[in-house]
Amino acid sequence: MDLDIDTRLERALAPYATIKSKSDFIAACVCLPDALQDFFVLLAKSDVNESPALWFAVVGSFVQCSRSLATHVKQYQRISELASAVTAATRTLLSILKYIESFFRVFRPPGPHGRFLSLAGDVAQYVLDCVGVVDVAAFLGSLAAAVARFFEAAAAERVLDPAGRIEVCSLMVSICKAAFYGGCPGAVVSLVFSPPYCVSESFILPVVGHDALSLKTVVDYFRYSSYCLVSHVADSDTIDDRVTRRADVFFRVLLGLPSLSLSNYPLHLDKYGDFMTNLQAKPVSYAEREELAFFFLLNYLFKLTRLDALVDADRHRDAELRFFIDSFHNRIAFDLEQSVSVPSSRSSSDVSMPRSAEPSDQGVPTAFALCSILSDSSYKERLRLVVDFFASVYARTQSGSFSGLAETFDLSQLHANSDLTALGPEKSEILSVVSRVDLAKFPGKQLYLMAVDKVVRLVQLLALKYVSSSTVVYLSPSDILARHFSCEYTLEQVVSVKPNVSLEGEQLRVCSSELSDDEMFRRSLKILERTEDLERSIQRLQ
């Protein structure tokens, strides 16, 4: 490596690492592309694996000099007088990310590289800074794959000490957060299900209780990885039971923590604002605890394999349902009250309102994430699409009748219309609300609509399987659906929600790929033992 490269990078790029004003921002937009060009040319002439020290130095400097630029793009992107500067800055960020992506895609050291984790951590945080500015999906995929290669090499050579493992855990938190908020949760799936399993309870267990590992890191490790798994299921064509079961393990760990117990989040207070009291003592805020319940409940519904499981008593499910419905309803009522009190407020039930009082995690935009329906929605969207949906689920757990849930939230028109404004709002109040959802501005809301659609189709499929196996008189699957549900889903749409069910003519076929009862018991027992060990270890951190 050129011995002068660090000095050249410092002189050329350091002035842009700190932007304090609009004039600094404009100057960076004009001058930074030229400053970067020499280094772009240098990298283009240098092989990643033959000159890794050069690439580490340059990529690291790219990240340091442009993080402030990314932050200010988000700050200024709605100011019309800065539109051209924002456009230029976005192009610059995209160019930097392309070189970073090529580095992680190609870099294959013979063993674990000492500087890799530090650089990967900086890049993961940088990608998180770029969420809402550029599409980060491709960059995260390459970064995740490179991290997996690194850990595999480290495991093979037994060089990953506890400090290194903790550093990987922190890196996984950054990657999972960037994937979740960036709307590309699939980037995390390979880290969960492919060797060396960087996101798993077995990976973190050896260092839980270590002085350098904080409770916050442990909570976020499981929180954001499980959110990515649930979001991935929502975004997929079918519900993958393997993914929902893994997410359930992570949720069981989180919900078993004393500090996340619902007893720490009382519902019945005179003013919602009082919820802010003593939040510093909690690893997650009230809004984040609601979010945890929201994702747990979606995953619970996704992983259903029997309809009667919704009727059977379930302490965790029922407690989380009641908490989420009551707490979130209180929140949106408080938000509406605050909105109405503003003199310029118009049609408060239809305008998008910020979540009350509590800041988002590090100010990351939520528009691309599944939780956008919670944080970026109007009062009516939150009430009809979220509160009413989960209230309907809770009502069915008490009554055992599921036709009302499916018929009220029949979103079959989504399969024929990508343009929500083309839906038939006159058919139901739910479709009327859905038709006004702005997917261009908040694409994360589409993930929620897809999740609700999957749950509704799954309820019909489970009813279909139950009736088909228990009735004496033969009825075709089409007849069963028509008799029990007044929905407009086709039989093919209902059956396709689970990959292990198919149609052969008018015959329903369930694939025999499911595990035997003995194997399922052995696996469940192993997961339970590992989860209990993890819970006991984590409790020492609290």
Coordinates of C-alpha atoms in Angstrom, one line a residue, residues 277-529:
T277 CA -42.3 8.6 33.9
N278 CA -39.2 6.6 34.8
L279 CA -38.6 5.3 31.2
Q280 CA -34.8 5.5 31.8
A281 CA -35.0 2.4 33.9
K282 CA -36.5 0.3 31.1
P283 CA -34.5 -1.2 28.2
V284 CA -37.4 -0.3 25.9
S285 CA -39.9 2.5 26.0
Y286 CA -43.7 2.2 26.1
A287 CA -43.9 2.7 22.3
E288 CA -41.2 0.1 21.8
R289 CA -42.9 -2.3 24.2
E290 CA -46.1 -1.9 22.1
E291 CA -44.1 -2.6 19.0
L292 CA -42.7 -5.8 20.6
A293 CA -46.2 -7.0 21.4
F294 CA -47.3 -6.1 17.8
F295 CA -44.6 -8.2 16.2
F296 CA -45.0 -11.1 18.7
L297 CA -48.8 -11.2 17.9
L298 CA -48.2 -11.1 14.1
N299 CA -45.8 -14.0 14.4
Y300 CA -48.1 -15.9 16.7
L301 CA -50.8 -15.7 14.0
F302 CA -48.4 -16.6 11.2
K303 CA -47.2 -19.8 12.9
L304 CA -50.7 -21.2 13.6
T305 CA -51.1 -24.7 12.3
R306 CA -54.5 -25.5 14.0
L307 CA -57.5 -23.2 14.2
D308 CA -58.4 -24.4 17.7
A309 CA -55.1 -23.0 18.9
L310 CA -56.6 -19.6 18.8
V311 CA -59.4 -20.7 21.1
D312 CA -57.2 -22.6 23.6
A313 CA -56.1 -20.6 26.5
D314 CA -52.6 -19.0 26.0
R315 CA -51.3 -16.8 28.8
H316 CA -48.7 -15.0 26.7
R317 CA -50.9 -14.4 23.7
D318 CA -53.9 -13.1 25.7
A319 CA -51.8 -10.8 27.9
E320 CA -50.0 -9.3 24.9
L321 CA -53.2 -8.9 23.0
R322 CA -54.9 -7.1 25.8
F323 CA -51.8 -4.9 26.5
F324 CA -51.4 -4.0 22.8
I325 CA -55.0 -3.2 22.1
D326 CA -55.5 -1.1 25.3
S327 CA -52.1 0.6 25.2
F328 CA -52.0 1.4 21.5
H329 CA -55.7 2.6 21.6
N330 CA -54.8 4.9 24.5
R331 CA -51.8 6.2 22.5
I332 CA -53.7 7.1 19.3
A333 CA -56.5 8.7 21.4
F334 CA -53.9 10.9 23.1
D335 CA -52.3 11.7 19.7
L336 CA -55.7 12.7 18.3
E337 CA -56.4 14.9 21.3
Q338 CA -53.1 16.6 20.8
S339 CA -53.7 17.0 17.1
V340 CA -57.1 18.5 17.6
S341 CA -55.8 21.0 20.1
V342 CA -53.6 22.5 17.3
P343 CA -55.5 25.5 15.8
S344 CA -54.4 24.7 12.2
S345 CA -55.3 21.0 12.5
R346 CA -57.7 19.9 9.7
S347 CA -59.4 16.5 9.6
S348 CA -57.4 15.1 12.4
S349 CA -58.5 11.5 11.8
D350 CA -57.0 11.6 8.4
V351 CA -53.7 13.3 8.9
S352 CA -50.5 11.4 9.8
M353 CA -49.5 12.0 13.4
P354 CA -46.2 11.4 15.0
R355 CA -46.0 8.9 17.9
S356 CA -46.5 10.9 21.1
A357 CA -43.5 12.2 23.0
E358 CA -41.1 9.3 22.5
P359 CA -38.4 9.6 19.8
S360 CA -37.8 6.9 17.3
D361 CA -34.7 4.7 17.7
Q362 CA -31.9 7.1 16.8
G363 CA -34.2 9.1 14.6
V364 CA -34.2 6.4 11.9
P365 CA -37.1 6.8 9.3
T366 CA -39.8 4.1 9.7
A367 CA -41.4 4.6 6.3
F368 CA -39.9 1.4 4.8
A369 CA -40.5 -0.8 7.9
L370 CA -43.5 -2.9 8.8
C371 CA -43.9 -0.8 11.9
S372 CA -44.7 2.2 9.7
I373 CA -48.4 1.4 10.2
L374 CA -47.8 2.2 13.9
S375 CA -45.7 5.3 13.6
D376 CA -46.6 7.1 10.3
S377 CA -50.4 6.6 10.1
S378 CA -53.5 8.6 10.5
Y379 CA -55.8 8.1 13.4
K380 CA -58.3 6.2 11.2
E381 CA -55.6 3.9 9.8
R382 CA -54.3 3.1 13.2
L383 CA -57.8 2.5 14.6
R384 CA -59.4 0.6 11.8
L385 CA -56.4 -1.4 10.4
V386 CA -54.5 -2.1 13.6
V387 CA -56.6 -1.7 16.7
D388 CA -59.8 -3.2 15.2
F389 CA -57.9 -6.0 13.6
F390 CA -56.3 -7.2 16.8
A391 CA -59.5 -6.6 18.7
S392 CA -61.2 -8.8 16.3
V393 CA -58.5 -11.5 16.8
Y394 CA -59.0 -11.2 20.5
A395 CA -62.8 -11.5 20.1
R396 CA -62.4 -14.7 18.1
T397 CA -60.2 -16.2 20.8
Q398 CA -63.2 -15.8 23.1
S399 CA -66.0 -16.9 20.8
G400 CA -64.3 -19.5 18.6
S401 CA -66.0 -18.0 15.4
F402 CA -63.6 -16.8 12.7
S403 CA -65.8 -15.9 9.8
G404 CA -66.3 -12.4 11.1
L405 CA -62.5 -11.8 11.2
A406 CA -62.0 -13.0 7.7
E407 CA -65.0 -11.2 6.2
T408 CA -64.2 -7.8 7.9
F409 CA -60.6 -7.9 6.8
D410 CA -61.1 -9.4 3.4
L411 CA -58.3 -7.9 1.4
S412 CA -58.7 -10.1 -1.7
Q413 CA -58.8 -7.1 -3.9
L414 CA -55.1 -6.5 -3.2
H415 CA -54.3 -9.5 -5.4
A416 CA -56.0 -7.9 -8.4
N417 CA -55.1 -4.2 -7.8
S418 CA -51.6 -2.8 -7.1
D419 CA -53.2 0.6 -7.2
L420 CA -55.0 1.0 -3.8
T421 CA -57.1 3.9 -5.1
A422 CA -58.7 1.4 -7.5
L423 CA -60.1 -0.7 -4.7
G424 CA -63.8 -0.8 -4.1
P425 CA -64.1 1.4 -1.0
E426 CA -67.9 1.3 -1.2
K427 CA -67.8 -2.4 -0.2
S428 CA -66.5 -1.9 3.3
E429 CA -65.1 0.7 5.7
I430 CA -61.8 -1.3 5.8
L431 CA -61.3 -1.0 2.1
S432 CA -62.2 2.6 2.3
V433 CA -59.4 3.2 4.7
V434 CA -57.0 1.0 2.7
S435 CA -57.7 2.8 -0.5
R436 CA -56.3 6.0 1.0
V437 CA -53.0 4.5 2.3
D438 CA -50.0 6.2 0.7
L439 CA -47.7 3.3 -0.3
A440 CA -45.4 5.6 -2.3
K441 CA -44.5 7.6 0.7
F442 CA -44.8 4.8 3.3
P443 CA -44.0 1.4 1.5
G444 CA -43.7 -0.3 4.9
K445 CA -47.5 -0.1 5.3
Q446 CA -47.8 -2.5 2.3
L447 CA -46.0 -5.1 4.4
Y448 CA -48.6 -4.7 7.1
L449 CA -51.5 -5.1 4.6
M450 CA -49.8 -8.2 3.2
A451 CA -49.5 -9.6 6.8
V452 CA -53.2 -9.1 7.4
D453 CA -54.0 -10.6 4.1
K454 CA -51.9 -13.7 5.0
V455 CA -53.6 -14.1 8.3
V456 CA -57.1 -13.9 6.8
R457 CA -56.1 -16.5 4.2
L458 CA -54.5 -18.7 6.8
V459 CA -57.7 -18.7 9.0
Q460 CA -59.6 -19.9 6.0
L461 CA -57.0 -22.5 5.1
L462 CA -57.0 -23.9 8.7
A463 CA -60.8 -24.0 8.7
L464 CA -60.7 -25.8 5.3
K465 CA -58.2 -28.4 6.6
Y466 CA -60.3 -28.9 9.8
V467 CA -63.6 -29.4 8.0
S468 CA -62.1 -31.5 5.3
S469 CA -60.7 -33.9 7.8
S470 CA -63.6 -34.0 10.3
T471 CA -66.8 -34.0 8.2
V472 CA -68.5 -37.2 7.3
V473 CA -70.3 -35.9 4.2
Y474 CA -67.9 -35.0 1.3
L475 CA -67.7 -31.4 0.4
S476 CA -65.3 -29.9 -2.1
P477 CA -62.9 -27.3 -0.8
S478 CA -64.7 -24.6 -2.8
D479 CA -68.0 -25.6 -1.2
I480 CA -66.5 -25.6 2.3
L481 CA -65.1 -22.0 1.8
A482 CA -68.4 -20.8 0.3
R483 CA -70.4 -22.3 3.2
H484 CA -68.3 -20.9 6.0
F485 CA -66.8 -17.6 4.7
S486 CA -68.4 -14.8 2.7
C487 CA -65.1 -13.7 1.2
E488 CA -63.9 -13.1 -2.3
Y489 CA -60.6 -15.0 -2.1
T490 CA -60.2 -17.8 -4.7
L491 CA -59.5 -21.3 -3.5
E492 CA -56.0 -21.1 -5.0
Q493 CA -55.2 -17.9 -3.0
V494 CA -56.3 -19.5 0.2
V495 CA -54.3 -22.7 -0.3
S496 CA -51.1 -21.0 -1.5
V497 CA -50.6 -19.2 1.9
K498 CA -48.8 -22.3 3.2
P499 CA -46.2 -24.1 1.0
N500 CA -47.0 -27.6 2.4
V501 CA -50.6 -27.5 1.1
S502 CA -51.6 -27.9 -2.5
L503 CA -54.6 -28.6 -4.7
E504 CA -54.9 -31.5 -7.1
G505 CA -58.1 -30.8 -9.0
E506 CA -60.6 -30.3 -6.2
Q507 CA -58.6 -32.4 -3.7
L508 CA -56.7 -30.8 -0.9
R509 CA -53.3 -32.3 -0.4
V510 CA -51.1 -31.7 2.7
C511 CA -47.4 -32.6 2.0
S512 CA -45.9 -35.2 4.4
S513 CA -42.8 -33.1 4.9
E514 CA -43.7 -32.2 8.5
L515 CA -41.6 -33.7 11.3
S516 CA -42.8 -36.7 13.2
D517 CA -44.2 -36.2 16.7
D518 CA -41.1 -37.7 18.3
E519 CA -38.7 -35.5 16.2
M520 CA -40.8 -32.4 16.9
F521 CA -40.8 -33.2 20.6
R522 CA -37.0 -33.7 20.7
R523 CA -36.4 -30.4 18.8
S524 CA -38.8 -28.5 21.0
L525 CA -37.2 -29.9 24.2
K526 CA -33.8 -28.9 22.9
I527 CA -34.9 -25.3 22.1
L528 CA -36.7 -25.1 25.4
E529 CA -33.6 -26.1 27.3

